[in-house]
PDB file of C-alpha atoms in Angstrom:
ATOM      1  CA  SER A   1      81.431  95.143  82.534  1.00  0.00           C
ATOM      2  CA  LYS A   2      84.203  94.478  80.041  1.00  0.00           C
ATOM      3  CA  LEU A   3      86.816  95.359  82.674  1.00  0.00           C
ATOM      4  CA  ALA A   4      85.340  92.862  85.158  1.00  0.00           C
ATOM      5  CA  ILE A   5      85.327  90.110  82.530  1.00  0.00           C
ATOM      6  CA  THR A   6      88.968  90.846  81.623  1.00  0.00           C
ATOM      7  CA  GLN A   7      89.937  90.745  85.308  1.00  0.00           C
ATOM      8  CA  ALA A   8      88.069  87.498  85.898  1.00  0.00           C
ATOM      9  CA  LEU A   9      89.735  85.813  82.929  1.00  0.00           C
ATOM     10  CA  TYR A  10      93.182  87.001  84.066  1.00  0.00           C
ATOM     11  CA  LYS A  11      92.659  85.885  87.664  1.00  0.00           C
ATOM     12  CA  ALA A  12      91.404  82.493  86.421  1.00  0.00           C
ATOM     13  CA  TYR A  13      94.630  82.111  84.387  1.00  0.00           C
ATOM     14  CA  ILE A  14      92.720  82.087  81.113  1.00  0.00           C
ATOM     15  CA  PRO A  15      95.019  83.793  78.598  1.00  0.00           C
ATOM     16  CA  ALA A  16      93.671  86.598  76.465  1.00  0.00           C
ATOM     17  CA  THR A  17      93.180  85.797  72.792  1.00  0.00           C
ATOM     18  CA  THR A  18      92.257  89.357  71.823  1.00  0.00           C
ATOM     19  CA  ASP A  19      92.396  92.822  73.344  1.00  0.00           C
ATOM     20  CA  THR A  20      88.868  93.775  72.262  1.00  0.00           C
ATOM     21  CA  LEU A  21      87.297  93.643  75.752  1.00  0.00           C
ATOM     22  CA  ILE A  22      89.977  95.636  77.534  1.00  0.00           C
ATOM     23  CA  ALA A  23      90.290  98.101  74.645  1.00  0.00           C
ATOM     24  CA  ARG A  24      86.594  98.891  74.947  1.00  0.00           C
ATOM     25  CA  ALA A  25      86.846  99.147  78.729  1.00  0.00           C
ATOM     26  CA  TRP A  26      89.828 101.507  78.429  1.00  0.00           C
ATOM     27  CA  SER A  27      88.046 103.550  75.763  1.00  0.00           C
ATOM     28  CA  TYR A  28      85.192 104.152  78.210  1.00  0.00           C
ATOM     29  CA  TYR A  29      87.036 104.541  81.526  1.00  0.00           C
ATOM     30  CA  ARG A  30      89.752 106.771  80.075  1.00  0.00           C
ATOM     31  CA  ASP A  31      87.223 109.609  79.898  1.00  0.00           C
ATOM     32  CA  HIS A  32      84.279 108.576  82.062  1.00  0.00           C
ATOM     33  CA  GLY A  33      85.441 106.228  84.719  1.00  0.00           C
ATOM     34  CA  PRO A  34      86.194 106.634  88.334  1.00  0.00           C
ATOM     35  CA  TYR A  35      89.896 106.577  89.166  1.00  0.00           C
ATOM     36  CA  ASP A  36      89.968 102.958  90.359  1.00  0.00           C
ATOM     37  CA  ARG A  37      88.456 101.575  87.171  1.00  0.00           C
ATOM     38  CA  ARG A  38      90.584 103.793  84.940  1.00  0.00           C
ATOM     39  CA  ILE A  39      93.794 102.665  86.648  1.00  0.00           C
ATOM     40  CA  ARG A  40      92.734  98.993  86.546  1.00  0.00           C
ATOM     41  CA  ALA A  41      91.876  99.344  82.859  1.00  0.00           C
ATOM     42  CA  MET A  42      95.449 100.554  82.296  1.00  0.00           C
ATOM     43  CA  LEU A  43      96.925  97.644  84.271  1.00  0.00           C
ATOM     44  CA  TYR A  44      94.821  95.030  82.526  1.00  0.00           C
ATOM     45  CA  SER A  45      95.629  96.584  79.154  1.00  0.00           C
ATOM     46  CA  GLY A  46      99.229  95.803  80.077  1.00  0.00           C
ATOM     47  CA  THR A  47      98.545  92.236  81.183  1.00  0.00           C
ATOM     48  CA  THR A  48      96.502  91.614  78.038  1.00  0.00           C
ATOM     49  CA  ALA A  49      99.257  92.995  75.811  1.00  0.00           C
ATOM     50  CA  GLU A  50     101.753  90.795  77.634  1.00  0.00           C
ATOM     51  CA  GLU A  51      99.592  87.689  77.166  1.00  0.00           C
ATOM     52  CA  LEU A  52      99.210  88.499  73.469  1.00  0.00           C
ATOM     53  CA  GLY A  53     102.989  88.579  73.078  1.00  0.00           C
ATOM     54  CA  HIS A  54     103.456  92.354  72.940  1.00  0.00           C
ATOM     55  CA  PRO A  55     105.934  93.123  75.760  1.00  0.00           C
ATOM     56  CA  ASP A  56     106.739  96.638  74.482  1.00  0.00           C
ATOM     57  CA  SER A  57     103.071  97.591  74.557  1.00  0.00           C
ATOM     58  CA  ALA A  58     102.685  95.984  77.987  1.00  0.00           C
ATOM     59  CA  MET A  59     105.651  97.987  79.285  1.00  0.00           C
ATOM     60  CA  ARG A  60     104.090 101.222  78.001  1.00  0.00           C
ATOM     61  CA  TRP A  61     100.826 100.425  79.806  1.00  0.00           C
ATOM     62  CA  TYR A  62     102.646  99.582  83.054  1.00  0.00           C
ATOM     63  CA  LYS A  63     104.725 102.762  82.867  1.00  0.00           C
ATOM     64  CA  ARG A  64     101.599 104.806  82.264  1.00  0.00           C
ATOM     65  CA  THR A  65      99.920 103.132  85.243  1.00  0.00           C
ATOM     66  CA  GLU A  66     102.945 103.911  87.412  1.00  0.00           C
ATOM     67  CA  LEU A  67     102.980 107.555  86.338  1.00  0.00           C
ATOM     68  CA  GLU A  68      99.240 108.163  86.539  1.00  0.00           C
ATOM     69  CA  SER A  69      98.526 106.367  89.807  1.00  0.00           C
ATOM     70  CA  ARG A  70      97.808 108.563  92.806  1.00  0.00           C
ATOM     71  CA  PRO A  71     100.591 109.030  95.368  1.00  0.00           C
ATOM     72  CA  ASP A  72      98.577 107.161  97.994  1.00  0.00           C
ATOM     73  CA  ASP A  73      97.674 104.307  95.630  1.00  0.00           C
ATOM     74  CA  HIS A  74     100.513 102.044  96.690  1.00  0.00           C
ATOM     75  CA  TYR A  75      98.952  98.815  95.441  1.00  0.00           C
ATOM     76  CA  HIS A  76      98.390  99.739  91.787  1.00  0.00           C
ATOM     77  CA  ARG A  77     101.743 101.535  91.507  1.00  0.00           C
ATOM     78  CA  ALA A  78     103.525  98.544  93.072  1.00  0.00           C
ATOM     79  CA  TYR A  79     101.726  96.072  90.845  1.00  0.00           C
ATOM     80  CA  ALA A  80     102.742  98.035  87.729  1.00  0.00           C
ATOM     81  CA  GLN A  81     106.354  98.201  88.986  1.00  0.00           C
ATOM     82  CA  GLU A  82     106.352  94.477  89.719  1.00  0.00           C
ATOM     83  CA  LYS A  83     105.046  93.686  86.230  1.00  0.00           C
ATOM     84  CA  MET A  84     107.742  95.922  84.697  1.00  0.00           C
ATOM     85  CA  ALA A  85     110.398  94.188  86.805  1.00  0.00           C
ATOM     86  CA  LEU A  86     109.244  90.806  85.522  1.00  0.00           C
ATOM     87  CA  LEU A  87     109.339  92.035  81.916  1.00  0.00           C
ATOM     88  CA  TYR A  88     112.866  93.397  82.425  1.00  0.00           C
ATOM     89  CA  LYS A  89     113.898  90.131  84.059  1.00  0.00           C
ATOM     90  CA  GLY A  90     112.548  88.241  81.053  1.00  0.00           C
ATOM     91  CA  VAL A  91     114.886  90.099  78.696  1.00  0.00           C
ATOM     92  CA  PHE A  92     117.902  89.923  81.021  1.00  0.00           C
ATOM     93  CA  GLU A  93     117.826  93.587  82.007  1.00  0.00           C
ATOM     94  CA  VAL A  94     118.862  92.748  85.568  1.00  0.00           C
ATOM     95  CA  ARG A  95     119.666  96.312  86.659  1.00  0.00           C
ATOM     96  CA  HIS A  96     116.249  97.617  85.573  1.00  0.00           C
ATOM     97  CA  SER A  97     114.511  94.586  87.037  1.00  0.00           C
ATOM     98  CA  ILE A  98     116.202  95.123  90.415  1.00  0.00           C
ATOM     99  CA  GLN A  99     115.286  98.798  90.379  1.00  0.00           C
ATOM    100  CA  LYS A 100     111.601  98.089  89.691  1.00  0.00           C
ATOM    101  CA  PHE A 101     111.410  95.261  92.248  1.00  0.00           C
ATOM    102  CA  LYS A 102     112.844  97.624  94.895  1.00  0.00           C
ATOM    103  CA  LEU A 103     110.259 100.286  94.021  1.00  0.00           C
ATOM    104  CA  ALA A 104     107.472  97.696  94.067  1.00  0.00           C
ATOM    105  CA  LEU A 105     108.705  96.383  97.433  1.00  0.00           C
ATOM    106  CA  THR A 106     108.458  99.850  98.994  1.00  0.00           C
ATOM    107  CA  GLU A 107     104.929 100.328  97.657  1.00  0.00           C
ATOM    108  CA  PHE A 108     103.771  96.844  98.707  1.00  0.00           C
ATOM    109  CA  GLU A 109     105.168  97.520 102.200  1.00  0.00           C
ATOM    110  CA  SER A 110     103.094 100.716 102.321  1.00  0.00           C
ATOM    111  CA  ALA A 111     100.060  98.701 101.228  1.00  0.00           C
ATOM    112  CA  ASN A 112     100.821  95.929 103.800  1.00  0.00           C
ATOM    113  CA  ASP A 113     100.615  93.293 101.044  1.00  0.00           C
ATOM    114  CA  THR A 114     102.588  90.419 102.592  1.00  0.00           C
ATOM    115  CA  LEU A 115     102.471  87.975  99.686  1.00  0.00           C
ATOM    116  CA  ASN A 116     103.753  90.504  97.181  1.00  0.00           C
ATOM    117  CA  ILE A 117     106.389  91.708  99.674  1.00  0.00           C
ATOM    118  CA  LEU A 118     107.625  88.129  99.927  1.00  0.00           C
ATOM    119  CA  PHE A 119     107.587  87.730  96.153  1.00  0.00           C
ATOM    120  CA  CYS A 120     109.663  90.901  95.715  1.00  0.00           C
ATOM    121  CA  TYR A 121     112.230  89.830  98.328  1.00  0.00           C
ATOM    122  CA  LEU A 122     112.519  86.389  96.745  1.00  0.00           C
ATOM    123  CA  SER A 123     112.854  87.871  93.250  1.00  0.00           C
ATOM    124  CA  LEU A 124     115.546  90.281  94.436  1.00  0.00           C
ATOM    125  CA  ALA A 125     117.457  87.451  96.104  1.00  0.00           C
ATOM    126  CA  GLN A 126     117.269  85.482  92.863  1.00  0.00           C
ATOM    127  CA  LEU A 127     118.420  88.428  90.728  1.00  0.00           C
ATOM    128  CA  PHE A 128     121.360  89.151  93.052  1.00  0.00           C
ATOM    129  CA  SER A 129     122.436  85.496  93.235  1.00  0.00           C
ATOM    130  CA  ASP A 130     124.604  85.855  90.126  1.00  0.00           C
ATOM    131  CA  ILE A 131     126.058  89.291  90.848  1.00  0.00           C
ATOM    132  CA  ASP A 132     126.245  89.999  94.584  1.00  0.00           C
ATOM    133  CA  GLY A 133     126.136  87.236  97.183  1.00  0.00           C
ATOM    134  CA  ASP A 134     125.825  89.659 100.123  1.00  0.00           C
ATOM    135  CA  SER A 135     122.741  91.314  98.626  1.00  0.00           C
ATOM    136  CA  MET A 136     121.300  87.901  97.790  1.00  0.00           C
ATOM    137  CA  TYR A 137     121.644  86.851 101.427  1.00  0.00           C
ATOM    138  CA  TYR A 138     120.245  90.167 102.689  1.00  0.00           C
ATOM    139  CA  TYR A 139     117.051  89.971 100.618  1.00  0.00           C
ATOM    140  CA  GLY A 140     116.735  86.268 101.308  1.00  0.00           C
ATOM    141  CA  ARG A 141     117.033  86.750 105.071  1.00  0.00           C
ATOM    142  CA  GLN A 142     114.432  89.521 104.980  1.00  0.00           C
ATOM    143  CA  MET A 143     112.113  87.196 103.051  1.00  0.00           C
ATOM    144  CA  GLN A 144     112.756  84.359 105.525  1.00  0.00           C
ATOM    145  CA  LYS A 145     111.879  86.528 108.540  1.00  0.00           C
ATOM    146  CA  ILE A 146     108.613  87.695 107.025  1.00  0.00           C
ATOM    147  CA  ALA A 147     107.727  84.217 105.725  1.00  0.00           C
ATOM    148  CA  LEU A 148     108.252  82.670 109.162  1.00  0.00           C
ATOM    149  CA  ASN A 149     106.341  85.430 110.967  1.00  0.00           C
ATOM    150  CA  SER A 150     103.425  85.354 108.531  1.00  0.00           C
ATOM    151  CA  LYS A 151     103.340  81.546 108.188  1.00  0.00           C
ATOM    152  CA  HIS A 152     103.899  81.734 104.419  1.00  0.00           C
ATOM    153  CA  LEU A 153     106.421  78.932 104.437  1.00  0.00           C
ATOM    154  CA  GLU A 154     105.975  78.200 100.717  1.00  0.00           C
ATOM    155  CA  PHE A 155     108.566  80.927 100.021  1.00  0.00           C
ATOM    156  CA  LEU A 156     111.359  79.139 101.919  1.00  0.00           C
ATOM    157  CA  PRO A 157     112.164  76.223  99.545  1.00  0.00           C
ATOM    158  CA  PRO A 158     112.781  78.471  96.489  1.00  0.00           C
ATOM    159  CA  PHE A 159     115.263  80.555  98.484  1.00  0.00           C
ATOM    160  CA  THR A 160     117.015  77.434  99.759  1.00  0.00           C
ATOM    161  CA  LYS A 161     117.421  76.353  96.143  1.00  0.00           C
ATOM    162  CA  ILE A 162     118.836  79.770  95.149  1.00  0.00           C
ATOM    163  CA  VAL A 163     121.376  79.612  97.978  1.00  0.00           C
ATOM    164  CA  GLY A 164     122.332  76.054  97.098  1.00  0.00           C
ATOM    165  CA  ILE A 165     122.966  76.933  93.464  1.00  0.00           C
ATOM    166  CA  HIS A 166     124.902  80.056  94.486  1.00  0.00           C
ATOM    167  CA  LEU A 167     127.112  78.092  96.897  1.00  0.00           C
ATOM    168  CA  PHE A 168     127.689  75.349  94.334  1.00  0.00           C
ATOM    169  CA  TYR A 169     128.973  77.789  91.710  1.00  0.00           C
ATOM    170  CA  GLU A 170     130.834  79.932  94.254  1.00  0.00           C
ATOM    171  CA  ASN A 171     132.811  76.919  95.491  1.00  0.00           C
ATOM    172  CA  ARG A 172     133.382  75.432  92.049  1.00  0.00           C
ATOM    173  CA  PHE A 173     135.586  78.192  90.691  1.00  0.00           C
TER     174      PHE A 173
END
């Protein structure tokens, strides 16, 4: 299906060059598809728009996914929130980015998605590093505990770097 091809290209890190495939998939699943395919078509419409350099369109797709996802669909809602947080972070909207990462974190915790939980904690620590050292340390410590317990040690060096940079600038002025 066109949705499966779009997903495969995205997961293989092959950037979209057109939105034709996902537009056709969305056109079909919007009215005929089962919930899971309709919600994924919305998400991948967002990722495709983002890859094509249309962040406003991507944000609209992610917001629609967030609003139309079922209350018990923690994964898709969290993924949309995470993608919005990254878009906000990219345009220096730190407050909005923090808000969306916190929402995504709650949903990923409900979905028991350890890797995305770790990513959210690390992203929050990074966002807070410039504005609130206590919050940076809180989110970083939470990430460290989970990383050590789950054996995902690849998340520890980035946090160490964030702390090092924070301490350097904190002690410089």
